[in-house]
Amino acid sequence: MLRYTLRRVLGAIPTLLILIALAFFMIRLAPGGPFDAERALLPEIEANLRATYHLDEPLPMQFARYLGGLVRGDFGPSFQYRDYTVTELIMTGFPVSLRIGLGAMVVALLFGVSVGSLAALRQNSRTDYTVMAMSMTGISIPNFVMAPILILIFAVYLGWLPAGGLGDGAIRNLILPVVSLALPQIAYIARLTRGSMIEVLRSPFIRTAKAQGLPQAKILLRHALKPALLPIVSYLGPATAAVITGSVVIEQIFGVPGLGRFFVQGALNRDYTLVMGVVVFYGVLIVFANLLVDLAYAWLDPKVKYA
Amino acid sequence: MVSAIVVGSMAVFVIVGPWFSAFSYDFTDWSNLSVAPGLEHGHYFGTDTLGRDLFVRTLYGGRISLMVGIVATIVSLAIGISYGATAGYLGGRTDHIMMRIVDILYALPFMFLVILLMVYFGRNILLIFVAIGAINWLDMARIVRGQTLSLKRREFVEAAEAQGVRTPAILRRHIVPNLLGVVAVYVTLTIPQVILVESFLSFLGLGVQEPMTSWGALVKDGAEELESAPWQLIFPATFLAATLFCFNFLGDGLRDALDPKDR
C-alpha cells in the first residue's frame, strides 16, 4: 500500500510539471507583453520594469524561478491588482469557493446515491423512469443555464432566497449557488449508482443474503452499498474537476467573491500572472483529488491489486 | 429515434429558419427595444436590449454552436483515430509510451488551458474549433486503440500483412473503416460535450464575439436581463438544453444497443 501510494504520488509530478510548463510557455508565446496596454513607457522605465519582474532573463531561467516560487507557495505579483501578490488573492478567494464546492459535492453525493439506489430497487417502475428522465434532463441542462432559471424562480418570483452575493455569509445565501452547482452532479451520480446497484443486486452474494432471510434494509446497507459505490468513488475525481470548473461560472452568476470570479476577472483584464496562478492552483487541486480518489479506490476495492 | 429526428430538424431549422424572419442578426430595431415575444411586430421571440431580433439571433447562435460542435468533433476524430489506431496497431513499447502520454494529458484540467489560450491569443472562432477539438481526442484515442487491438488479430488483417501491404495502408484501408461503427456512437456523445464547452466559454465572454453569437453568449445576455426580460434567457436556454438532451439521449441509446452487457 505504501509503495503504491508513493508510486502514485511520484506519477502525479510529471502531470503537474507539464501543466505548469504549458501554462508558462503559452503566456510567453502569446503576442504582447504585460506592459503593452498602458501609455507608451520610456525605454529605460520599461527595462527597469522588466528587470523588476525578471522578464529580462532567458526563458528557462524564468521558468526555473517561477517553479521555485511555486514550491514556496509564491505565485508572483499580480499585474492588475498592483498591491497584492497572486498568492494573497488566491487565499482571499479560495475559502469561499471551497465552501460552495464542498457543499455541492456533499449534496450531490447524498442525493445522487439515495435517488439512484431508490431507482435501482424499483427497477422499471414508474419511480425508476421518473428518476432516469429527470437525471437525463439534469445532465443536459448546463449549470450556467440552470442557475439563472433558479434565480428567476426562487429569488425573483417567489422571493424566498437572495439572488446573489454572500451577504453576511449566512447559509441561505449559499443555497442557490450550491444547488445549481450540485444538480448536474446529482443527475450523474444517480445514473451511475442506479447502474452499478442493479448489477450488484443481481449478484450471487445478495441472493445468498436474501435466502438467509436478512431484512432488505440490512442487505442494502450492509452488503450492497459498498460494492455499488465503487464506480461513484472513481467518478469523484472527474466530479471534483467539474465542480471546480462549474464554480467559475456559478460564482460569476451569483456574484460570489470566490476564486472563480478572480479567474474570470483576471482573464478579461488579461492579468496574466493571476490567471496562470489560478490555473496552476486548480490544476494542483484536481491532480491531487484524482490521486486521493485512486488511493481510496485501491483501499476500498479488494479486487484492485496495488502492486 | 425521436432524438435523431429532433436533432435533425433542429439542424434544418437553424439553417433555413432565418429566412422566415424579416430581420438580420445584427439589425437594431430602434422602435422595439427589448420587447416581449409576439407576432404583431414580427419578433417571434422578442428582441434583446439592443433591439435585435431574438428569433434570428437564437438560430444564428444555433448555427455557430452546431458548427463548433461538428467541426471540433471532426478535429478530435482526426487526432483520436489516427493516434489510437497507430498505438493499437503497432503495439509493444510504442503503444505503451503513447498511452502513457494520454494518461498524463488526461489528468490535466483542460478547460482552464483553453481559457488561458483564449486569454493569451485573443478570441477567434478558428482557435475555438481547434482548441476544443484538440482537448477532446483523448477519449476517442482510448476507445479506438481498444478496438484496434481486437481488430488486428482478425484474418483479413493477417491476409493483408501476408500480402505485404504496408502498415499505413493497412491502417487506412482495413483498420479505420472497421472502427467507424464504434466511433459513430462516440461522435454523438462528443458533439454535445463540445457544444457545452463552447457555450461555457461564450458564457464567460471568451467565446464568439459580437455581433456574432452562440447559444452560450445568448444565455449570458439573457441571464443579465433576467428580471425585466425573461424570454431573452428562456428561448436560447431551451434550444441549448433540448439539443444537448437529444444528442446525449441518442448517444446513450446507441451505446446501449451496441453493448451486449446491458441487454
Coordinates of C-alpha atoms in Angstrom, one line a residue:
Chain A
M1 CA 0.0 0.0 0.0
L2 CA 2.8 2.4 1.0
R3 CA 4.7 1.6 -2.2
Y4 CA 1.6 2.1 -4.3
T5 CA 0.9 5.4 -2.7
L6 CA 4.4 6.5 -3.2
R7 CA 4.3 5.5 -6.9
R8 CA 1.1 7.3 -7.5
V9 CA 2.4 10.5 -5.8
L10 CA 5.5 10.3 -8.0
G11 CA 3.4 9.7 -11.0
A12 CA 1.4 12.9 -10.4
I13 CA 4.6 15.0 -10.6
P14 CA 5.1 14.9 -14.4
T15 CA 1.5 15.8 -14.9
L16 CA 1.9 18.8 -12.7
L17 CA 5.1 19.8 -14.4
I18 CA 3.5 19.5 -17.9
L19 CA 0.6 21.6 -16.7
I20 CA 2.8 24.4 -15.3
A21 CA 5.1 24.3 -18.3
L22 CA 2.1 24.6 -20.7
A23 CA 0.6 27.5 -18.8
F24 CA 4.0 29.2 -18.5
F25 CA 5.2 28.9 -22.1
M26 CA 1.8 29.7 -23.5
I27 CA 1.9 33.1 -21.8
R28 CA 5.4 33.8 -23.3
L29 CA 4.4 32.7 -26.8
A30 CA 1.4 35.0 -26.8
P31 CA 1.7 38.3 -28.6
G32 CA 2.1 41.3 -26.5
G33 CA 3.6 41.8 -23.0
P34 CA 2.1 42.7 -19.7
F35 CA 3.0 46.4 -20.0
D36 CA 1.6 47.0 -23.5
A37 CA -1.9 48.2 -22.5
E38 CA -0.7 51.3 -20.7
R39 CA 0.8 54.5 -22.1
A40 CA 4.0 54.1 -24.0
L41 CA 6.7 53.9 -21.5
L42 CA 10.2 55.3 -21.7
P43 CA 12.6 52.6 -22.8
E44 CA 14.6 52.9 -19.6
I45 CA 11.5 52.6 -17.4
E46 CA 10.3 49.6 -19.3
A47 CA 13.7 48.0 -19.0
N48 CA 13.5 48.7 -15.3
L49 CA 10.1 47.2 -15.0
R50 CA 11.1 44.1 -17.0
A51 CA 14.1 43.7 -14.7
T52 CA 11.9 44.0 -11.6
Y53 CA 9.7 41.2 -12.8
H54 CA 12.8 39.2 -14.1
L55 CA 11.4 39.4 -17.6
D56 CA 14.9 40.2 -19.0
E57 CA 16.3 36.8 -18.1
P58 CA 16.4 33.9 -20.5
L59 CA 13.2 31.8 -20.6
P60 CA 14.5 28.6 -18.9
M61 CA 15.8 30.8 -16.1
Q62 CA 12.4 32.5 -15.7
F63 CA 10.7 29.1 -15.7
A64 CA 13.0 27.8 -13.0
R65 CA 12.4 30.9 -11.0
Y66 CA 8.6 30.5 -11.3
L67 CA 8.8 26.9 -10.3
G68 CA 11.0 27.8 -7.3
G69 CA 8.4 30.3 -6.3
L70 CA 5.6 27.8 -6.7
V71 CA 7.3 25.3 -4.4
R72 CA 7.5 28.0 -1.8
G73 CA 3.8 28.9 -2.4
D74 CA 4.6 32.1 -4.2
F75 CA 2.7 32.7 -7.4
G76 CA 4.3 36.1 -8.1
P77 CA 2.8 39.6 -8.2
S78 CA -0.5 40.4 -9.8
F79 CA -0.3 42.7 -12.8
Q80 CA -3.7 44.3 -12.3
Y81 CA -4.1 44.4 -8.5
R82 CA -0.7 46.2 -8.1
D83 CA -0.6 46.0 -4.3
Y84 CA -1.4 42.3 -4.0
T85 CA 0.5 39.1 -4.7
V86 CA -1.4 36.4 -6.6
T87 CA -1.0 34.2 -3.5
E88 CA -2.9 36.8 -1.4
L89 CA -5.6 37.0 -4.0
I90 CA -6.0 33.2 -4.1
M91 CA -6.1 33.0 -0.4
T92 CA -8.9 35.5 -0.1
G93 CA -11.0 33.8 -2.8
F94 CA -10.3 30.1 -2.1
P95 CA -12.1 29.7 1.3
V96 CA -15.4 31.0 -0.3
S97 CA -15.0 28.7 -3.3
L98 CA -14.2 25.8 -1.0
R99 CA -17.4 26.2 1.0
I100 CA -19.5 26.2 -2.1
G101 CA -17.6 23.4 -3.8
L102 CA -17.6 21.1 -0.8
G103 CA -21.3 21.9 -0.1
A104 CA -22.1 21.0 -3.7
M105 CA -20.2 17.7 -3.5
V106 CA -21.8 16.6 -0.3
V107 CA -25.3 17.5 -1.5
A108 CA -24.6 15.7 -4.8
L109 CA -23.4 12.6 -3.1
L110 CA -26.2 12.3 -0.6
F111 CA -29.0 13.0 -3.1
G112 CA -27.4 11.2 -6.0
V113 CA -26.7 8.0 -4.2
S114 CA -30.1 7.8 -2.4
V115 CA -32.1 8.6 -5.5
G116 CA -30.0 6.2 -7.6
S117 CA -30.4 3.4 -5.2
L118 CA -34.2 4.0 -5.0
A119 CA -34.4 3.8 -8.8
A120 CA -32.4 0.6 -8.8
L121 CA -34.6 -1.1 -6.1
R122 CA -37.7 -0.3 -8.1
Q123 CA -36.2 -1.1 -11.5
N124 CA -38.5 -0.5 -14.4
S125 CA -41.2 1.0 -12.1
R126 CA -42.6 4.5 -12.5
T127 CA -40.2 5.8 -9.8
D128 CA -37.3 4.4 -11.8
Y129 CA -38.4 6.0 -15.1
T130 CA -39.1 9.4 -13.4
V131 CA -35.7 9.4 -11.8
M132 CA -34.0 8.5 -15.0
A133 CA -35.8 11.0 -17.1
M134 CA -35.1 13.8 -14.5
S135 CA -31.4 12.9 -14.4
M136 CA -31.1 12.9 -18.2
T137 CA -32.6 16.3 -18.1
G138 CA -30.3 17.4 -15.3
I139 CA -27.3 16.2 -17.3
S140 CA -28.4 18.1 -20.3
I141 CA -29.0 21.5 -18.7
P142 CA -25.7 23.1 -18.1
N143 CA -25.4 24.8 -14.7
F144 CA -25.0 28.3 -16.3
V145 CA -28.5 27.8 -17.7
M146 CA -29.8 26.2 -14.5
A147 CA -28.5 29.0 -12.2
P148 CA -30.4 31.9 -13.9
I149 CA -33.6 29.8 -14.0
L150 CA -33.3 29.0 -10.3
I151 CA -32.7 32.7 -9.6
L152 CA -35.8 33.5 -11.7
I153 CA -38.0 31.1 -9.8
F154 CA -36.7 31.3 -6.2
A155 CA -35.4 34.8 -6.0
V156 CA -37.5 36.9 -8.5
Y157 CA -40.9 35.2 -8.5
L158 CA -41.0 33.5 -5.1
G159 CA -38.6 35.8 -3.3
W160 CA -37.5 33.1 -0.9
L161 CA -33.8 33.4 -1.3
P162 CA -31.4 36.2 -2.2
A163 CA -30.5 36.4 -5.9
G164 CA -26.8 36.8 -5.3
G165 CA -23.9 37.9 -3.2
L166 CA -22.7 36.4 0.0
G167 CA -24.5 38.9 2.3
D168 CA -23.3 38.2 5.9
G169 CA -22.3 34.7 4.9
A170 CA -25.4 33.1 6.2
I171 CA -26.4 29.7 4.8
R172 CA -29.4 31.0 2.8
N173 CA -27.0 32.9 0.6
L174 CA -25.2 29.7 -0.3
I175 CA -28.3 27.6 -1.1
L176 CA -28.8 28.6 -4.7
P177 CA -25.1 28.5 -5.7
V178 CA -24.7 25.1 -4.1
V179 CA -27.8 23.7 -5.6
S180 CA -27.1 24.9 -9.1
L181 CA -23.6 23.5 -8.8
A182 CA -24.8 20.2 -7.4
L183 CA -27.7 19.5 -9.8
P184 CA -25.8 18.1 -12.8
Q185 CA -23.7 16.1 -10.4
I186 CA -26.7 14.7 -8.6
A187 CA -28.1 13.6 -12.0
Y188 CA -24.8 12.0 -13.0
I189 CA -24.3 10.2 -9.7
A190 CA -27.9 9.0 -9.6
R191 CA -27.4 7.3 -13.0
L192 CA -24.1 5.8 -12.0
T193 CA -25.5 4.5 -8.7
R194 CA -28.5 3.0 -10.4
G195 CA -26.5 1.1 -12.9
S196 CA -24.0 -0.3 -10.5
M197 CA -26.6 -1.0 -7.9
I198 CA -28.7 -3.1 -10.3
E199 CA -25.6 -5.1 -11.2
V200 CA -24.7 -5.7 -7.6
L201 CA -28.3 -6.6 -6.6
R202 CA -28.2 -9.4 -9.3
S203 CA -25.0 -10.9 -7.9
P204 CA -24.9 -14.2 -6.1
F205 CA -23.9 -12.9 -2.7
I206 CA -27.0 -10.8 -2.5
R207 CA -29.2 -13.8 -3.4
T208 CA -27.5 -15.7 -0.6
A209 CA -28.2 -12.9 1.9
K210 CA -31.8 -12.9 0.7
A211 CA -32.0 -16.6 1.1
Q212 CA -30.8 -16.3 4.6
G213 CA -33.8 -14.2 5.3
L214 CA -32.0 -10.9 6.1
P215 CA -34.2 -7.9 6.1
Q216 CA -34.0 -5.9 2.9
A217 CA -32.8 -2.7 4.6
K218 CA -29.9 -4.6 6.1
I219 CA -29.0 -6.3 2.8
L220 CA -28.9 -2.9 1.1
L221 CA -26.9 -1.0 3.7
R222 CA -24.5 -3.7 4.9
H223 CA -23.9 -5.7 1.7
A224 CA -25.0 -4.0 -1.5
L225 CA -24.0 -0.4 -0.8
K226 CA -20.2 -0.7 -0.6
P227 CA -19.6 -2.6 -3.8
A228 CA -22.2 -0.4 -5.6
L229 CA -20.4 2.7 -4.5
L230 CA -17.1 1.8 -6.2
P231 CA -17.9 3.5 -9.5
I232 CA -19.1 6.5 -7.6
V233 CA -15.7 6.7 -5.9
S234 CA -13.9 6.6 -9.2
Y235 CA -16.2 9.3 -10.5
L236 CA -15.3 11.6 -7.6
G237 CA -12.1 12.7 -9.5
P238 CA -13.9 14.0 -12.6
A239 CA -16.7 15.3 -10.3
T240 CA -14.2 17.5 -8.5
A241 CA -12.9 18.9 -11.7
A242 CA -16.5 19.5 -12.9
V243 CA -17.4 21.2 -9.7
I244 CA -14.4 23.5 -9.8
T245 CA -15.0 24.4 -13.4
G246 CA -18.6 24.9 -12.8
S247 CA -18.0 27.1 -9.8
V248 CA -16.2 29.5 -12.1
V249 CA -19.5 30.4 -13.8
I250 CA -21.6 29.9 -10.8
E251 CA -19.6 32.5 -8.8
Q252 CA -19.9 34.8 -11.7
I253 CA -23.7 34.5 -11.9
F254 CA -24.3 34.8 -8.2
G255 CA -21.7 37.5 -7.6
V256 CA -19.9 35.3 -5.0
P257 CA -16.4 36.7 -4.3
G258 CA -14.6 33.4 -4.7
L259 CA -11.6 32.2 -6.6
G260 CA -13.6 31.6 -9.8
R261 CA -14.5 35.2 -10.1
F262 CA -10.9 36.3 -9.7
F263 CA -10.2 33.9 -12.5
V264 CA -12.8 35.3 -14.9
Q265 CA -11.9 38.9 -14.0
G266 CA -8.3 38.1 -14.5
A267 CA -9.0 36.5 -17.8
L268 CA -11.0 39.5 -19.1
N269 CA -8.4 42.0 -17.7
R270 CA -5.5 40.0 -19.1
D271 CA -4.0 39.8 -15.7
Y272 CA -1.6 37.1 -16.8
T273 CA 0.0 36.1 -13.5
L274 CA -3.3 35.9 -11.7
V275 CA -4.9 33.7 -14.4
M276 CA -1.9 31.5 -14.5
G277 CA -1.7 31.3 -10.7
V278 CA -5.4 30.2 -10.5
V279 CA -4.9 27.7 -13.3
V280 CA -1.9 26.1 -11.6
F281 CA -3.7 26.2 -8.2
Y282 CA -6.8 24.5 -9.6
G283 CA -4.6 22.1 -11.6
V284 CA -2.8 21.0 -8.4
L285 CA -6.1 20.6 -6.7
I286 CA -7.6 18.5 -9.4
V287 CA -4.5 16.3 -9.8
F288 CA -4.5 15.9 -6.0
A289 CA -8.2 15.0 -5.9
N290 CA -7.6 12.3 -8.6
L291 CA -4.7 10.9 -6.6
L292 CA -6.8 10.7 -3.4
V293 CA -9.6 9.0 -5.4
D294 CA -7.2 6.4 -6.8
L295 CA -5.9 5.7 -3.4
A296 CA -9.4 5.4 -1.9
Y297 CA -10.4 3.1 -4.7
A298 CA -7.4 0.8 -4.1
W299 CA -8.2 0.8 -0.5
L300 CA -11.9 0.0 -0.9
D301 CA -11.9 -2.5 -3.7
P302 CA -10.4 -5.9 -2.7
K303 CA -10.0 -6.8 -6.4
V304 CA -7.5 -4.0 -7.1
K305 CA -4.0 -5.1 -6.5
Y306 CA -1.8 -2.2 -5.8
A307 CA 1.4 -3.8 -7.0
Chain B
M1 CA -35.2 7.7 -32.8
V2 CA -37.2 10.7 -31.7
S3 CA -34.0 12.3 -30.6
A4 CA -32.5 11.8 -34.0
I5 CA -35.4 13.5 -35.6
V6 CA -35.3 16.4 -33.2
V7 CA -31.6 16.9 -33.7
G8 CA -32.1 16.7 -37.5
S9 CA -34.9 19.1 -37.5
M10 CA -33.0 21.4 -35.2
A11 CA -30.2 21.5 -37.7
V12 CA -32.5 22.2 -40.6
F13 CA -34.4 24.8 -38.6
V14 CA -31.3 26.8 -37.7
I15 CA -30.2 26.8 -41.3
V16 CA -33.5 27.7 -43.0
G17 CA -35.2 29.5 -40.1
P18 CA -33.7 32.9 -40.5
W19 CA -35.2 33.2 -44.0
F20 CA -38.7 33.3 -42.4
S21 CA -37.9 36.5 -40.5
A22 CA -37.7 40.0 -41.8
F23 CA -34.6 40.8 -39.7
S24 CA -30.9 40.1 -39.8
Y25 CA -28.9 39.0 -36.8
D26 CA -27.3 42.4 -36.2
F27 CA -30.1 44.7 -37.2
T28 CA -31.2 47.1 -34.5
D29 CA -34.9 47.8 -34.4
W30 CA -35.0 51.1 -32.5
S31 CA -38.7 51.2 -32.1
N32 CA -38.8 47.7 -30.5
L33 CA -36.0 47.6 -27.8
S34 CA -36.4 44.7 -25.5
V35 CA -40.0 43.8 -26.5
A36 CA -41.7 40.6 -25.4
P37 CA -42.4 37.9 -27.9
G38 CA -45.3 38.5 -30.2
L39 CA -46.5 38.2 -33.8
E40 CA -47.7 41.8 -34.4
H41 CA -44.2 43.3 -34.6
G42 CA -42.6 40.3 -36.3
H43 CA -40.2 39.5 -33.5
Y44 CA -41.4 35.9 -32.8
F45 CA -39.1 35.5 -29.8
G46 CA -39.0 39.2 -28.8
T47 CA -35.8 41.4 -29.0
D48 CA -32.8 41.9 -26.9
T49 CA -31.8 45.2 -25.1
L50 CA -30.2 46.4 -28.3
G51 CA -33.4 45.7 -30.3
R52 CA -32.0 42.8 -32.2
D53 CA -34.4 40.1 -33.2
L54 CA -34.0 37.2 -30.8
F55 CA -35.6 34.6 -33.1
V56 CA -32.9 35.2 -35.7
R57 CA -30.2 35.5 -33.2
T58 CA -31.1 32.2 -31.5
L59 CA -31.0 30.5 -34.8
Y60 CA -27.7 32.1 -35.8
G61 CA -26.4 31.2 -32.4
G62 CA -27.5 27.6 -33.1
R63 CA -25.7 27.6 -36.4
I64 CA -22.5 28.6 -34.6
S65 CA -23.0 26.2 -31.7
L66 CA -23.7 23.2 -34.0
M67 CA -20.9 24.2 -36.4
V68 CA -18.5 24.3 -33.5
G69 CA -19.8 21.0 -32.3
I70 CA -19.3 19.3 -35.6
V71 CA -16.1 20.9 -36.7
A72 CA -14.4 20.4 -33.3
T73 CA -15.6 16.9 -33.2
I74 CA -14.1 16.2 -36.6
V75 CA -10.8 17.7 -35.4
S76 CA -10.9 15.4 -32.3
L77 CA -11.9 12.5 -34.5
A78 CA -8.9 13.0 -36.9
I79 CA -6.5 13.2 -34.0
G80 CA -8.1 10.5 -31.9
I81 CA -8.5 7.9 -34.7
S82 CA -5.0 8.3 -36.1
Y83 CA -3.4 8.3 -32.6
G84 CA -5.5 5.4 -31.3
A85 CA -5.2 3.2 -34.4
T86 CA -1.4 3.8 -34.6
A87 CA -0.9 2.9 -30.9
G88 CA -3.2 -0.1 -31.0
Y89 CA -1.8 -1.5 -34.3
L90 CA 1.9 -1.0 -33.6
G91 CA 1.6 -2.3 -30.0
G92 CA 4.5 -3.0 -27.8
R93 CA 6.6 -0.2 -26.5
T94 CA 5.3 2.4 -28.9
D95 CA 1.8 1.7 -27.6
H96 CA 2.9 1.8 -24.0
I97 CA 4.6 5.2 -24.4
M98 CA 1.7 6.7 -26.5
M99 CA -0.9 5.6 -23.9
R100 CA 1.2 6.9 -21.0
I101 CA 1.1 10.3 -22.7
V102 CA -2.6 10.0 -23.0
D103 CA -2.8 9.2 -19.3
I104 CA -0.8 12.2 -18.3
L105 CA -2.8 14.5 -20.5
Y106 CA -6.0 13.0 -19.1
A107 CA -5.2 14.4 -15.7
L108 CA -4.8 18.0 -16.9
P109 CA -7.7 20.4 -16.3
F110 CA -8.1 21.3 -20.0
M111 CA -11.0 23.7 -19.5
F112 CA -8.5 26.0 -17.8
L113 CA -5.9 25.6 -20.5
V114 CA -8.5 26.5 -23.2
I115 CA -9.4 29.6 -21.2
L116 CA -5.7 30.5 -21.0
L117 CA -5.4 30.0 -24.7
M118 CA -8.4 32.4 -25.3
V119 CA -6.9 35.0 -23.0
Y120 CA -3.5 35.0 -24.5
F121 CA -4.2 34.6 -28.1
G122 CA -7.4 36.6 -28.4
R123 CA -10.8 35.3 -29.3
N124 CA -11.3 34.0 -32.7
I125 CA -13.6 31.3 -33.8
L126 CA -11.0 29.2 -35.6
L127 CA -9.0 28.9 -32.5
I128 CA -12.1 27.8 -30.6
F129 CA -12.6 24.9 -33.1
V130 CA -9.0 23.8 -32.9
A131 CA -8.6 24.2 -29.2
I132 CA -11.8 22.3 -28.3
G133 CA -11.1 19.6 -30.8
A134 CA -7.6 19.2 -29.5
I135 CA -8.7 18.6 -26.0
N136 CA -11.5 16.1 -26.8
W137 CA -9.5 13.5 -28.6
L138 CA -8.3 11.6 -25.6
D139 CA -11.4 9.5 -25.1
M140 CA -11.6 8.8 -28.7
A141 CA -7.9 7.7 -28.8
R142 CA -8.5 5.2 -25.9
I143 CA -11.6 3.7 -27.5
V144 CA -10.1 3.4 -30.9
R145 CA -7.0 1.8 -29.5
G146 CA -9.1 -0.8 -27.7
Q147 CA -11.0 -1.6 -30.9
T148 CA -7.8 -1.8 -32.9
L149 CA -6.2 -4.2 -30.5
S150 CA -9.0 -6.7 -31.2
L151 CA -9.2 -5.9 -34.9
K152 CA -5.6 -6.5 -35.7
R153 CA -5.8 -10.2 -34.8
R154 CA -8.6 -10.7 -37.4
E155 CA -8.0 -12.8 -40.5
F156 CA -8.3 -10.0 -43.1
V157 CA -5.6 -8.0 -41.4
E158 CA -3.3 -11.0 -41.4
A159 CA -4.1 -11.6 -45.0
A160 CA -3.2 -8.1 -45.8
E161 CA 0.0 -8.4 -43.8
A162 CA 0.9 -11.6 -45.6
Q163 CA 0.4 -9.9 -49.0
G164 CA 3.0 -7.3 -47.9
V165 CA 0.7 -4.3 -47.7
R166 CA 2.4 -1.5 -45.9
T167 CA 1.4 -0.5 -42.4
P168 CA -0.1 2.9 -43.2
A169 CA -2.2 1.3 -46.0
I170 CA -3.4 -1.5 -43.6
L171 CA -4.4 1.2 -41.1
R172 CA -6.2 3.3 -43.7
R173 CA -7.9 0.5 -45.7
H174 CA -8.6 -2.2 -43.1
I175 CA -8.5 -0.9 -39.6
V176 CA -10.1 2.6 -39.8
P177 CA -13.2 1.6 -41.8
N178 CA -13.9 -1.2 -39.3
L179 CA -13.7 1.3 -36.4
L180 CA -16.4 3.6 -37.8
G181 CA -19.4 1.9 -36.0
V182 CA -18.0 2.5 -32.5
V183 CA -16.7 5.9 -33.5
A184 CA -20.1 6.9 -34.7
V185 CA -21.6 6.3 -31.2
Y186 CA -18.9 8.4 -29.6
V187 CA -19.4 11.1 -32.1
T188 CA -22.9 11.6 -30.9
L189 CA -21.6 11.8 -27.3
T190 CA -18.7 14.1 -28.2
I191 CA -20.8 16.7 -30.1
P192 CA -22.9 17.7 -27.0
Q193 CA -19.7 17.9 -24.9
V194 CA -18.1 20.3 -27.4
I195 CA -21.2 22.4 -27.7
L196 CA -21.2 22.6 -23.9
V197 CA -17.6 23.7 -23.8
E198 CA -18.2 26.4 -26.4
S199 CA -21.3 27.7 -24.6
F200 CA -19.3 27.7 -21.4
L201 CA -16.6 29.8 -23.0
S202 CA -19.1 32.1 -24.6
F203 CA -20.9 32.5 -21.3
L204 CA -17.7 33.7 -19.7
G205 CA -17.3 36.2 -22.6
L206 CA -14.4 34.3 -24.1
G207 CA -16.1 32.6 -27.0
V208 CA -17.7 34.0 -30.1
Q209 CA -17.5 37.8 -30.3
E210 CA -20.3 40.4 -31.0
P211 CA -22.2 40.9 -33.2
M212 CA -22.0 37.2 -33.9
T213 CA -23.4 35.0 -31.3
S214 CA -23.8 31.5 -30.0
W215 CA -26.2 29.9 -27.6
G216 CA -23.8 30.3 -24.7
A217 CA -23.4 34.0 -25.4
L218 CA -27.2 34.4 -25.7
V219 CA -27.8 32.7 -22.4
K220 CA -25.3 35.0 -20.8
D221 CA -27.0 38.1 -22.2
G222 CA -30.4 36.7 -21.2
A223 CA -29.2 36.0 -17.7
E224 CA -28.3 39.6 -17.3
E225 CA -31.8 40.8 -18.3
L226 CA -33.4 38.0 -16.3
E227 CA -35.8 40.1 -14.2
S228 CA -37.0 42.5 -16.9
A229 CA -37.0 40.2 -19.9
P230 CA -37.0 36.5 -19.1
W231 CA -37.7 35.5 -22.7
Q232 CA -34.2 36.5 -23.5
L233 CA -32.9 33.7 -21.4
I234 CA -35.7 31.2 -21.9
F235 CA -35.5 30.8 -25.7
P236 CA -31.8 30.2 -26.2
A237 CA -31.6 28.1 -23.0
T238 CA -34.4 25.9 -24.2
F239 CA -32.7 25.4 -27.6
L240 CA -29.4 24.6 -26.0
A241 CA -30.8 22.2 -23.4
A242 CA -33.0 20.4 -26.0
T243 CA -30.1 19.9 -28.3
L244 CA -27.8 18.6 -25.6
F245 CA -30.6 16.4 -24.3
C246 CA -31.2 14.8 -27.7
F247 CA -27.6 14.2 -28.5
N248 CA -27.0 12.6 -25.1
F249 CA -30.1 10.5 -25.4
L250 CA -29.1 9.4 -28.9
G251 CA -25.6 8.6 -27.9
D252 CA -26.7 6.7 -24.8
G253 CA -29.2 4.7 -26.8
L254 CA -26.7 3.8 -29.5
R255 CA -24.1 2.8 -26.9
D256 CA -26.6 0.6 -25.0
A257 CA -27.7 -1.0 -28.3
L258 CA -24.1 -1.9 -29.1
D259 CA -23.1 -3.0 -25.6
P260 CA -24.2 -6.7 -25.2
K261 CA -23.7 -6.5 -21.4
D262 CA -26.6 -4.1 -20.9
R263 CA -29.2 -6.0 -22.8

